[in-house]
PDB file of C-alpha atoms in Angstrom:
ATOM      1  CA  MET G  12      16.457 -17.057  32.378  1.00 56.00           C
ATOM      2  CA  ASP G  13      17.896 -19.785  30.176  1.00 71.00           C
ATOM      3  CA  ASP G  14      21.443 -20.953  30.772  1.00 66.00           C
ATOM      4  CA  ILE G  15      23.166 -19.600  27.667  1.00 78.00           C
ATOM      5  CA  THR G  16      26.767 -19.936  28.795  1.00 71.00           C
ATOM      6  CA  GLY G  17      27.217 -22.943  26.517  1.00 74.00           C
ATOM      7  CA  ILE G  18      26.701 -20.963  23.314  1.00 88.00           C
ATOM      8  CA  PRO G  19      29.959 -20.205  21.445  1.00 83.00           C
ATOM      9  CA  GLY G  20      30.997 -16.580  21.978  1.00 86.00           C
ATOM     10  CA  SER G  21      28.625 -15.995  24.907  1.00 88.00           C
ATOM     11  CA  GLU G  22      31.555 -15.130  27.176  1.00 88.00           C
ATOM     12  CA  ALA G  23      31.881 -11.851  25.246  1.00 88.00           C
ATOM     13  CA  TRP G  24      28.243 -10.830  25.731  1.00 92.00           C
ATOM     14  CA  SER G  25      27.870  -7.792  27.959  1.00 93.00           C
ATOM     15  CA  VAL G  26      24.099  -7.277  27.575  1.00 94.00           C
ATOM     16  CA  ILE G  27      21.495 -10.047  27.685  1.00 93.00           C
ATOM     17  CA  GLN G  28      17.898  -8.849  27.778  1.00 94.00           C
ATOM     18  CA  PRO G  29      14.815 -11.093  27.353  1.00 93.00           C
ATOM     19  CA  ILE G  30      12.273 -10.093  24.683  1.00 91.00           C
ATOM     20  CA  LEU G  31       8.756 -10.917  25.808  1.00 84.00           C
ATOM     21  CA  LYS G  32       6.764  -9.653  22.828  1.00 78.00           C
ATOM     22  CA  GLY G  33       5.193 -11.931  20.235  1.00 69.00           C
ATOM     23  CA  TRP G  34       3.334 -15.226  19.891  1.00 68.00           C
ATOM     24  CA  SER G  35       6.355 -17.398  19.113  1.00 73.00           C
ATOM     25  CA  SER G  36       7.221 -20.201  21.537  1.00 81.00           C
ATOM     26  CA  ASP G  37      10.914 -19.319  21.126  1.00 88.00           C
ATOM     27  CA  ARG G  38      12.701 -17.686  24.045  1.00 92.00           C
ATOM     28  CA  LYS G  39      14.220 -14.517  22.589  1.00 94.00           C
ATOM     29  CA  TYR G  40      17.021 -12.274  23.845  1.00 94.00           C
ATOM     30  CA  TYR G  41      18.606  -9.021  22.783  1.00 95.00           C
ATOM     31  CA  ILE G  42      22.381  -9.503  22.905  1.00 95.00           C
ATOM     32  CA  GLU G  43      25.199  -6.974  22.844  1.00 95.00           C
ATOM     33  CA  ASP G  44      28.867  -7.896  23.036  1.00 92.00           C
ATOM     34  CA  LYS G  45      31.817  -5.950  24.381  1.00 90.00           C
ATOM     35  CA  GLN G  46      32.526  -4.525  20.909  1.00 90.00           C
ATOM     36  CA  GLY G  47      29.004  -3.144  20.679  1.00 91.00           C
ATOM     37  CA  GLN G  48      27.727  -5.669  18.130  1.00 93.00           C
ATOM     38  CA  LYS G  49      23.992  -6.320  18.508  1.00 96.00           C
ATOM     39  CA  ARG G  50      22.413  -9.721  18.021  1.00 96.00           C
ATOM     40  CA  LEU G  51      19.119 -11.538  18.418  1.00 96.00           C
ATOM     41  CA  LEU G  52      19.263 -14.909  20.157  1.00 96.00           C
ATOM     42  CA  ARG G  53      16.407 -17.388  19.697  1.00 95.00           C
ATOM     43  CA  LEU G  54      16.249 -20.509  21.856  1.00 94.00           C
ATOM     44  CA  SER G  55      13.880 -23.431  21.429  1.00 93.00           C
ATOM     45  CA  ASP G  56      13.531 -26.960  22.740  1.00 92.00           C
ATOM     46  CA  ARG G  57      16.029 -29.559  21.515  1.00 92.00           C
ATOM     47  CA  GLU G  58      13.221 -31.476  19.800  1.00 93.00           C
ATOM     48  CA  THR G  59      12.700 -28.564  17.377  1.00 93.00           C
ATOM     49  CA  TYR G  60      16.203 -28.899  15.891  1.00 95.00           C
ATOM     50  CA  ASP G  61      15.150 -30.069  12.434  1.00 96.00           C
ATOM     51  CA  ARG G  62      12.436 -27.423  12.052  1.00 95.00           C
ATOM     52  CA  LYS G  63      14.732 -24.647  13.339  1.00 96.00           C
ATOM     53  CA  ARG G  64      17.476 -25.804  10.987  1.00 97.00           C
ATOM     54  CA  GLU G  65      15.037 -25.327   8.097  1.00 96.00           C
ATOM     55  CA  GLU G  66      14.239 -21.841   9.405  1.00 96.00           C
ATOM     56  CA  TYR G  67      17.934 -20.955   9.609  1.00 97.00           C
ATOM     57  CA  GLU G  68      18.474 -22.214   6.064  1.00 97.00           C
ATOM     58  CA  MET G  69      15.548 -20.089   4.899  1.00 97.00           C
ATOM     59  CA  ILE G  70      17.152 -17.022   6.460  1.00 98.00           C
ATOM     60  CA  GLN G  71      20.429 -17.868   4.709  1.00 98.00           C
ATOM     61  CA  ARG G  72      18.504 -18.252   1.448  1.00 97.00           C
ATOM     62  CA  VAL G  73      16.967 -14.803   1.738  1.00 98.00           C
ATOM     63  CA  ASN G  74      20.060 -13.020   3.087  1.00 98.00           C
ATOM     64  CA  PRO G  75      21.629 -12.241  -0.335  1.00 97.00           C
ATOM     65  CA  LEU G  76      18.675  -9.942  -1.094  1.00 97.00           C
ATOM     66  CA  ASP G  77      19.382  -6.277  -0.494  1.00 95.00           C
ATOM     67  CA  PHE G  78      17.015  -5.054   2.190  1.00 97.00           C
ATOM     68  CA  PRO G  79      17.329  -4.770   5.989  1.00 97.00           C
ATOM     69  CA  MET G  80      16.584  -8.122   7.641  1.00 97.00           C
ATOM     70  CA  SER G  81      17.694 -10.614  10.261  1.00 95.00           C
ATOM     71  CA  ARG G  82      20.896 -12.194   8.962  1.00 97.00           C
ATOM     72  CA  ALA G  83      22.315 -15.577   9.900  1.00 98.00           C
ATOM     73  CA  VAL G  84      25.261 -15.615  12.330  1.00 97.00           C
ATOM     74  CA  ASP G  85      25.287 -19.028  14.017  1.00 96.00           C
ATOM     75  CA  PHE G  86      23.101 -22.052  14.692  1.00 96.00           C
ATOM     76  CA  GLY G  87      23.461 -25.162  16.792  1.00 94.00           C
ATOM     77  CA  ILE G  88      22.742 -26.923  20.070  1.00 92.00           C
ATOM     78  CA  THR G  89      23.829 -25.529  23.427  1.00 87.00           C
ATOM     79  CA  ASN G  90      26.632 -27.333  25.239  1.00 72.00           C
ATOM     80  CA  GLN G  91      24.105 -28.646  27.738  1.00 74.00           C
ATOM     81  CA  GLY G  92      22.262 -30.236  24.826  1.00 74.00           C
ATOM     82  CA  GLU G  93      18.868 -29.070  26.048  1.00 80.00           C
ATOM     83  CA  SER G  94      18.148 -26.264  23.562  1.00 89.00           C
ATOM     84  CA  THR G  95      18.556 -25.311  19.943  1.00 93.00           C
ATOM     85  CA  TYR G  96      19.965 -21.821  19.470  1.00 95.00           C
ATOM     86  CA  MET G  97      19.914 -19.415  16.558  1.00 96.00           C
ATOM     87  CA  LEU G  98      21.967 -16.240  16.523  1.00 97.00           C
ATOM     88  CA  LEU G  99      20.968 -13.479  14.107  1.00 97.00           C
ATOM     89  CA  THR G 100      21.916  -9.878  13.451  1.00 97.00           C
ATOM     90  CA  TRP G 101      19.770  -7.272  15.150  1.00 97.00           C
ATOM     91  CA  VAL G 102      17.615  -5.102  12.866  1.00 97.00           C
ATOM     92  CA  GLU G 103      17.927  -1.540  14.146  1.00 97.00           C
ATOM     93  CA  GLY G 104      14.822   0.622  14.237  1.00 97.00           C
ATOM     94  CA  HIS G 105      11.283   0.824  15.626  1.00 97.00           C
ATOM     95  CA  PRO G 106       8.442  -1.690  15.259  1.00 97.00           C
ATOM     96  CA  LEU G 107       6.499  -0.456  12.240  1.00 98.00           C
ATOM     97  CA  GLU G 108       3.146  -1.116  13.907  1.00 96.00           C
ATOM     98  CA  GLU G 109       4.075   1.346  16.652  1.00 96.00           C
ATOM     99  CA  CYS G 110       5.194   4.257  14.463  1.00 97.00           C
ATOM    100  CA  LEU G 111       3.293   3.890  11.182  1.00 98.00           C
ATOM    101  CA  LEU G 112       0.389   6.154  12.123  1.00 98.00           C
ATOM    102  CA  SER G 113       2.792   8.997  12.941  1.00 98.00           C
ATOM    103  CA  PHE G 114       3.311   9.379   9.169  1.00 98.00           C
ATOM    104  CA  ASN G 115       0.888  10.893   6.683  1.00 96.00           C
ATOM    105  CA  GLU G 116      -1.098   8.641   4.348  1.00 95.00           C
ATOM    106  CA  GLN G 117       1.293   9.152   1.439  1.00 95.00           C
ATOM    107  CA  GLU G 118       4.225   7.908   3.534  1.00 97.00           C
ATOM    108  CA  GLN G 119       2.180   4.994   4.892  1.00 97.00           C
ATOM    109  CA  TYR G 120       1.365   4.047   1.317  1.00 96.00           C
ATOM    110  CA  ARG G 121       5.029   4.392   0.253  1.00 97.00           C
ATOM    111  CA  LEU G 122       6.110   2.072   3.055  1.00 98.00           C
ATOM    112  CA  GLY G 123       3.420  -0.393   1.987  1.00 97.00           C
ATOM    113  CA  VAL G 124       4.714  -0.303  -1.594  1.00 97.00           C
ATOM    114  CA  GLU G 125       8.243  -0.965  -0.295  1.00 98.00           C
ATOM    115  CA  ALA G 126       7.019  -3.879   1.823  1.00 98.00           C
ATOM    116  CA  GLY G 127       5.149  -5.365  -1.145  1.00 98.00           C
ATOM    117  CA  GLY G 128       8.256  -5.080  -3.277  1.00 98.00           C
ATOM    118  CA  ILE G 129      10.309  -6.887  -0.627  1.00 98.00           C
ATOM    119  CA  LEU G 130       7.794  -9.721  -0.463  1.00 98.00           C
ATOM    120  CA  LYS G 131       7.859 -10.057  -4.244  1.00 98.00           C
ATOM    121  CA  ARG G 132      11.636 -10.375  -4.132  1.00 98.00           C
ATOM    122  CA  ILE G 133      11.423 -13.116  -1.502  1.00 98.00           C
ATOM    123  CA  HIS G 134       8.944 -14.913  -3.724  1.00 98.00           C
ATOM    124  CA  SER G 135      11.289 -14.546  -6.700  1.00 97.00           C
ATOM    125  CA  ILE G 136      13.882 -16.890  -5.143  1.00 98.00           C
ATOM    126  CA  PRO G 137      13.806 -20.068  -7.281  1.00 96.00           C
ATOM    127  CA  ASN G 138      12.080 -22.878  -5.412  1.00 95.00           C
ATOM    128  CA  HIS G 139      13.062 -26.324  -6.647  1.00 90.00           C
ATOM    129  CA  GLN G 140      11.366 -28.342  -3.901  1.00 90.00           C
ATOM    130  CA  ASP G 141       8.993 -31.104  -4.897  1.00 92.00           C
ATOM    131  CA  LEU G 142       5.622 -29.578  -4.022  1.00 93.00           C
ATOM    132  CA  SER G 143       3.504 -31.911  -6.106  1.00 92.00           C
ATOM    133  CA  GLY G 144       0.184 -32.549  -4.414  1.00 95.00           C
ATOM    134  CA  TRP G 145       0.457 -29.353  -2.381  1.00 97.00           C
ATOM    135  CA  GLU G 146      -2.986 -28.119  -3.445  1.00 97.00           C
ATOM    136  CA  GLY G 147      -4.703 -31.301  -2.311  1.00 97.00           C
ATOM    137  CA  ARG G 148      -2.980 -31.222   1.067  1.00 97.00           C
ATOM    138  CA  MET G 149      -3.862 -27.567   1.575  1.00 97.00           C
ATOM    139  CA  LYS G 150      -7.519 -28.130   0.696  1.00 98.00           C
ATOM    140  CA  GLN G 151      -7.750 -30.982   3.174  1.00 98.00           C
ATOM    141  CA  LYS G 152      -6.044 -28.929   5.876  1.00 97.00           C
ATOM    142  CA  ILE G 153      -8.524 -26.083   5.365  1.00 97.00           C
ATOM    143  CA  LEU G 154     -11.544 -28.390   5.459  1.00 97.00           C
ATOM    144  CA  ASP G 155     -10.262 -30.117   8.602  1.00 97.00           C
ATOM    145  CA  LYS G 156      -9.594 -26.800  10.361  1.00 96.00           C
ATOM    146  CA  ILE G 157     -13.005 -25.300   9.657  1.00 95.00           C
ATOM    147  CA  LYS G 158     -14.633 -28.513  10.849  1.00 95.00           C
ATOM    148  CA  GLU G 159     -12.697 -28.138  14.099  1.00 94.00           C
ATOM    149  CA  TYR G 160     -13.844 -24.530  14.314  1.00 95.00           C
ATOM    150  CA  GLU G 161     -17.478 -25.592  13.973  1.00 95.00           C
ATOM    151  CA  HIS G 162     -17.095 -27.604  17.183  1.00 93.00           C
ATOM    152  CA  CYS G 163     -15.275 -24.951  19.219  1.00 91.00           C
ATOM    153  CA  SER G 164     -16.836 -22.763  21.919  1.00 93.00           C
ATOM    154  CA  TYR G 165     -15.960 -19.393  20.386  1.00 94.00           C
ATOM    155  CA  ARG G 166     -17.983 -19.200  17.173  1.00 95.00           C
ATOM    156  CA  ILE G 167     -19.060 -15.763  15.978  1.00 96.00           C
ATOM    157  CA  PRO G 168     -22.484 -14.675  14.657  1.00 94.00           C
ATOM    158  CA  GLY G 169     -22.764 -14.879  10.884  1.00 94.00           C
ATOM    159  CA  ASP G 170     -19.906 -17.354  10.477  1.00 96.00           C
ATOM    160  CA  GLU G 171     -22.095 -19.566   8.271  1.00 97.00           C
ATOM    161  CA  ALA G 172     -21.369 -17.250   5.340  1.00 96.00           C
ATOM    162  CA  ALA G 173     -17.611 -17.755   5.663  1.00 97.00           C
ATOM    163  CA  LEU G 174     -17.987 -21.508   6.160  1.00 97.00           C
ATOM    164  CA  ALA G 175     -20.163 -21.816   3.066  1.00 97.00           C
ATOM    165  CA  TYR G 176     -17.807 -19.649   1.021  1.00 98.00           C
ATOM    166  CA  VAL G 177     -14.797 -21.811   1.870  1.00 98.00           C
ATOM    167  CA  ARG G 178     -16.549 -25.058   1.051  1.00 97.00           C
ATOM    168  CA  GLY G 179     -18.069 -23.685  -2.137  1.00 97.00           C
ATOM    169  CA  ASN G 180     -14.911 -22.060  -3.504  1.00 97.00           C
ATOM    170  CA  ILE G 181     -12.039 -24.196  -2.238  1.00 97.00           C
ATOM    171  CA  ASN G 182     -11.325 -25.386  -5.778  1.00 97.00           C
ATOM    172  CA  HIS G 183      -9.860 -21.932  -6.500  1.00 96.00           C
ATOM    173  CA  ILE G 184      -6.772 -23.387  -4.801  1.00 97.00           C
ATOM    174  CA  ALA G 185      -5.484 -25.000  -7.980  1.00 95.00           C
ATOM    175  CA  ASP G 186      -2.408 -24.650 -10.202  1.00 92.00           C
ATOM    176  CA  THR G 187      -0.830 -22.291  -7.687  1.00 94.00           C
ATOM    177  CA  ARG G 188       2.503 -20.543  -8.142  1.00 95.00           C
ATOM    178  CA  LYS G 189       4.569 -22.008  -5.311  1.00 96.00           C
ATOM    179  CA  VAL G 190       7.256 -19.904  -3.649  1.00 97.00           C
ATOM    180  CA  TYR G 191       9.397 -19.697  -0.547  1.00 98.00           C
ATOM    181  CA  GLN G 192       7.146 -17.998   2.012  1.00 98.00           C
ATOM    182  CA  HIS G 193       7.892 -15.826   5.012  1.00 97.00           C
ATOM    183  CA  ARG G 194       4.395 -16.906   6.206  1.00 96.00           C
ATOM    184  CA  ASP G 195       4.103 -14.125   8.774  1.00 95.00           C
ATOM    185  CA  PHE G 196       4.782 -11.105   6.586  1.00 97.00           C
ATOM    186  CA  HIS G 197       2.631  -8.442   8.231  1.00 97.00           C
ATOM    187  CA  ILE G 198       3.058  -5.138  10.014  1.00 96.00           C
ATOM    188  CA  GLY G 199       3.910  -6.831  13.321  1.00 94.00           C
ATOM    189  CA  ASN G 200       7.084  -8.362  11.850  1.00 96.00           C
ATOM    190  CA  LEU G 201       8.376  -5.284  10.054  1.00 98.00           C
ATOM    191  CA  ILE G 202      10.796  -2.656  11.336  1.00 98.00           C
ATOM    192  CA  TYR G 203      11.062   1.027  10.409  1.00 98.00           C
ATOM    193  CA  THR G 204      14.814   1.576  10.173  1.00 98.00           C
ATOM    194  CA  PRO G 205      16.712   4.810  10.948  1.00 97.00           C
ATOM    195  CA  GLU G 206      17.162   5.234   7.166  1.00 97.00           C
ATOM    196  CA  GLY G 207      13.390   5.180   6.636  1.00 97.00           C
ATOM    197  CA  ARG G 208      13.376   1.708   5.096  1.00 97.00           C
ATOM    198  CA  ILE G 209      11.442  -1.469   5.834  1.00 98.00           C
ATOM    199  CA  GLY G 210      13.277  -4.183   7.763  1.00 98.00           C
ATOM    200  CA  VAL G 211      12.042  -7.780   8.007  1.00 98.00           C
ATOM    201  CA  ILE G 212      12.247 -10.050  11.061  1.00 96.00           C
ATOM    202  CA  ASP G 213      10.775 -13.323  12.392  1.00 94.00           C
ATOM    203  CA  PHE G 214      11.148 -16.040   9.768  1.00 95.00           C
ATOM    204  CA  ASN G 215      10.117 -18.715  12.276  1.00 92.00           C
ATOM    205  CA  ARG G 216       6.966 -19.703  10.336  1.00 93.00           C
ATOM    206  CA  SER G 217       8.687 -19.763   6.931  1.00 96.00           C
ATOM    207  CA  GLY G 218       8.144 -22.522   4.398  1.00 95.00           C
ATOM    208  CA  SER G 219       6.913 -23.117   0.852  1.00 97.00           C
ATOM    209  CA  GLY G 220       3.501 -22.802  -0.752  1.00 96.00           C
ATOM    210  CA  ASP G 221       1.038 -20.667  -2.694  1.00 97.00           C
ATOM    211  CA  TYR G 222       2.147 -17.052  -3.076  1.00 98.00           C
ATOM    212  CA  VAL G 223      -1.445 -15.877  -2.482  1.00 98.00           C
ATOM    213  CA  GLU G 224      -1.573 -17.563   0.926  1.00 97.00           C
ATOM    214  CA  GLU G 225       1.081 -15.080   2.060  1.00 96.00           C
ATOM    215  CA  PHE G 226      -1.448 -12.235   1.902  1.00 97.00           C
ATOM    216  CA  TYR G 227      -4.307 -13.322   4.162  1.00 96.00           C
ATOM    217  CA  LYS G 228      -2.671 -11.726   7.217  1.00 95.00           C
ATOM    218  CA  LEU G 229      -2.835  -8.415   5.380  1.00 96.00           C
ATOM    219  CA  GLN G 230      -6.576  -8.555   6.172  1.00 95.00           C
ATOM    220  CA  SER G 231      -5.946  -9.658   9.760  1.00 89.00           C
ATOM    221  CA  PHE G 232      -3.265  -7.148  10.765  1.00 94.00           C
ATOM    222  CA  ASP G 233      -2.199  -4.571   8.149  1.00 97.00           C
ATOM    223  CA  ARG G 234      -5.701  -3.485   7.152  1.00 96.00           C
ATOM    224  CA  GLU G 235      -6.771  -2.738  10.742  1.00 93.00           C
ATOM    225  CA  ARG G 236      -3.776  -0.457  11.319  1.00 95.00           C
ATOM    226  CA  SER G 237      -3.491   1.429   8.013  1.00 96.00           C
ATOM    227  CA  LEU G 238      -5.533   1.153   4.838  1.00 95.00           C
ATOM    228  CA  ALA G 239      -2.923   3.156   2.961  1.00 95.00           C
ATOM    229  CA  PHE G 240      -0.188   0.715   3.986  1.00 97.00           C
ATOM    230  CA  ALA G 241      -2.333  -2.314   3.102  1.00 97.00           C
ATOM    231  CA  GLN G 242      -3.174  -0.861  -0.314  1.00 96.00           C
ATOM    232  CA  GLY G 243       0.455   0.008  -0.928  1.00 96.00           C
ATOM    233  CA  LYS G 244       1.580  -3.498  -0.035  1.00 97.00           C
ATOM    234  CA  LEU G 245      -0.684  -4.956  -2.714  1.00 97.00           C
ATOM    235  CA  ASP G 246       0.131  -2.317  -5.316  1.00 95.00           C
ATOM    236  CA  GLY G 247       3.861  -2.659  -4.595  1.00 96.00           C
ATOM    237  CA  TYR G 248       3.769  -6.405  -5.084  1.00 97.00           C
ATOM    238  CA  PHE G 249       1.758  -6.339  -8.299  1.00 96.00           C
ATOM    239  CA  GLY G 250       2.869  -2.981  -9.711  1.00 94.00           C
ATOM    240  CA  GLY G 251      -0.759  -1.829  -9.547  1.00 92.00           C
ATOM    241  CA  PRO G 252      -4.100  -3.464  -8.736  1.00 93.00           C
ATOM    242  CA  PRO G 253      -3.965  -7.265  -8.289  1.00 95.00           C
ATOM    243  CA  PRO G 254      -5.577  -9.514 -10.930  1.00 95.00           C
ATOM    244  CA  GLU G 255      -9.017 -11.063 -10.392  1.00 94.00           C
ATOM    245  CA  SER G 256      -7.556 -14.565 -10.032  1.00 94.00           C
ATOM    246  CA  PHE G 257      -5.592 -13.364  -6.999  1.00 97.00           C
ATOM    247  CA  TRP G 258      -8.678 -11.916  -5.315  1.00 97.00           C
ATOM    248  CA  LYS G 259     -10.729 -15.088  -5.821  1.00 97.00           C
ATOM    249  CA  ARG G 260      -8.133 -17.292  -4.161  1.00 97.00           C
ATOM    250  CA  LEU G 261      -7.306 -14.795  -1.427  1.00 98.00           C
ATOM    251  CA  ALA G 262     -10.975 -14.641  -0.391  1.00 98.00           C
ATOM    252  CA  VAL G 263     -10.875 -18.390   0.307  1.00 98.00           C
ATOM    253  CA  TYR G 264      -7.804 -18.014   2.519  1.00 98.00           C
ATOM    254  CA  VAL G 265      -9.294 -14.999   4.324  1.00 98.00           C
ATOM    255  CA  ALA G 266     -12.612 -16.751   4.972  1.00 97.00           C
ATOM    256  CA  PHE G 267     -10.759 -19.798   6.290  1.00 97.00           C
ATOM    257  CA  ALA G 268      -8.244 -17.894   8.406  1.00 96.00           C
ATOM    258  CA  SER G 269     -10.865 -15.538   9.848  1.00 95.00           C
ATOM    259  CA  LEU G 270     -12.424 -18.564  11.560  1.00 96.00           C
ATOM    260  CA  SER G 271      -9.485 -20.900  12.241  1.00 95.00           C
ATOM    261  CA  SER G 272      -7.497 -18.063  13.873  1.00 95.00           C
ATOM    262  CA  ILE G 273     -10.066 -17.903  16.672  1.00 95.00           C
ATOM    263  CA  GLN G 274      -9.393 -21.476  17.729  1.00 91.00           C
ATOM    264  CA  TRP G 275      -5.655 -20.904  17.189  1.00 91.00           C
ATOM    265  CA  ALA G 276      -5.796 -18.116  19.796  1.00 92.00           C
ATOM    266  CA  VAL G 277      -7.387 -20.246  22.528  1.00 90.00           C
ATOM    267  CA  PRO G 278      -4.081 -21.262  24.225  1.00 88.00           C
ATOM    268  CA  TYR G 279      -3.080 -17.581  24.450  1.00 89.00           C
ATOM    269  CA  GLY G 280      -6.067 -16.485  26.544  1.00 92.00           C
ATOM    270  CA  GLN G 281      -9.288 -14.512  26.382  1.00 94.00           C
ATOM    271  CA  GLU G 282      -7.760 -11.247  25.169  1.00 94.00           C
ATOM    272  CA  ASP G 283      -6.265 -12.886  22.084  1.00 93.00           C
ATOM    273  CA  ILE G 284      -9.441 -14.865  21.448  1.00 95.00           C
ATOM    274  CA  GLU G 285     -11.508 -11.679  21.498  1.00 96.00           C
ATOM    275  CA  GLY G 286      -8.968  -9.957  19.245  1.00 94.00           C
ATOM    276  CA  MET G 287      -9.279 -12.701  16.637  1.00 95.00           C
ATOM    277  CA  GLN G 288     -13.061 -12.688  16.937  1.00 96.00           C
ATOM    278  CA  ALA G 289     -13.069  -8.948  16.227  1.00 96.00           C
ATOM    279  CA  ARG G 290     -10.842  -9.458  13.174  1.00 95.00           C
ATOM    280  CA  SER G 291     -13.158 -12.193  11.937  1.00 96.00           C
ATOM    281  CA  LYS G 292     -16.201  -9.938  12.230  1.00 97.00           C
ATOM    282  CA  LEU G 293     -14.316  -7.217  10.348  1.00 96.00           C
ATOM    283  CA  ALA G 294     -13.478  -9.667   7.545  1.00 97.00           C
ATOM    284  CA  LEU G 295     -17.153 -10.626   7.260  1.00 97.00           C
ATOM    285  CA  ALA G 296     -18.052  -6.939   6.968  1.00 97.00           C
ATOM    286  CA  ASP G 297     -15.244  -6.117   4.522  1.00 97.00           C
ATOM    287  CA  TYR G 298     -16.270  -8.985   2.237  1.00 98.00           C
ATOM    288  CA  GLU G 299     -19.990  -8.332   2.809  1.00 97.00           C
ATOM    289  CA  GLN G 300     -20.594 -11.841   4.164  1.00 97.00           C
ATOM    290  CA  PHE G 301     -18.374 -13.102   1.323  1.00 97.00           C
ATOM    291  CA  THR G 302     -20.725 -11.985  -1.391  1.00 97.00           C
ATOM    292  CA  ARG G 303     -17.743 -10.181  -2.944  1.00 96.00           C
ATOM    293  CA  VAL G 304     -14.128 -11.228  -3.548  1.00 96.00           C
ATOM    294  CA  ILE G 305     -12.485  -7.787  -3.406  1.00 97.00           C
ATOM    295  CA  PRO G 306     -12.806  -6.333   0.103  1.00 97.00           C
ATOM    296  CA  ARG G 307     -14.628  -3.033   0.168  1.00 95.00           C
ATOM    297  CA  TRP G 308     -11.641  -1.239   1.706  1.00 95.00           C
ATOM    298  CA  TYR G 309      -9.368  -1.833  -1.312  1.00 95.00           C
ATOM    299  CA  ARG G 310      -9.077   0.705  -4.096  1.00 85.00           C
ATOM    300  CA  PRO G 311      -5.937   1.948  -5.838  1.00 72.00           C
ATOM    301  CA  PHE G 312      -4.502   4.637  -3.570  1.00 67.00           C
ATOM    302  CA  TRP G 313      -4.425   7.252  -6.313  1.00 55.00           C
ATOM    303  CA  ARG G 314      -8.152   6.807  -7.026  1.00 50.00           C
ATOM    304  CA  LYS G 315      -9.542   7.512  -3.556  1.00 49.00           C
ATOM    305  CA  ASP G 316     -13.047   8.948  -3.448  1.00 42.00           C
TER     306      ASP G 316
END
């Protein structure tokens, strides 16, 4: 266990439990003090200070919005100087991915609509950063990543269709509406609160960029757990079916991410590699080898047939 005695206030902590779930490199702990206040402690290497400071500022930026979420408490460097720490409020409830299927489809859809509305509110925060040239940098990143994928040892059958789609349609990433992004806004980072609301955690990948980019993990994670939730998330964000321009750009991100995520999973082991391979094959099927831009699973919830 990390030495956390150098964090201000740690002398009042009566419960310190490590949290082992998730892909983040942060060391995470559930904290409870003698007054019963619950906190989340995130520790990372000292070298990450600047990036973690940006994450903490993003959390502070979002905190004025009125929905359950991790809220900023304290940030700094431990007295030993070896780690960066971030202390946040604890979001009470159950992981949504673990309880969602216990609800009927109407409730799954309602929770999706609520989640989509929350994401839209995050994206509504004015972003005054200089993001000129963002599209060019993103295009180059995508092309570099798929080239790396082509040389990896874990390619999947039929991936040529996704590779060709990305290269042939990458110019859809143009004139994007740039927002503050959560960047990991999917069912695995949402909480079902005791009040029946959606809570949001894990801002550690947050940043700025294209609002459409935020949705490609809907295909990777939300869609495989609950179609009703995934549909609701889209309908809640857009107030109904998304526009065609959204679908065209999202398909590029999905095709790219369905391949690059396989190589991303390599350091985490065979189980995660196989999980990403399965998601990639599902994306190829949902987009019919990327001969369509709207995945075959999407239809407005009220028009199911």
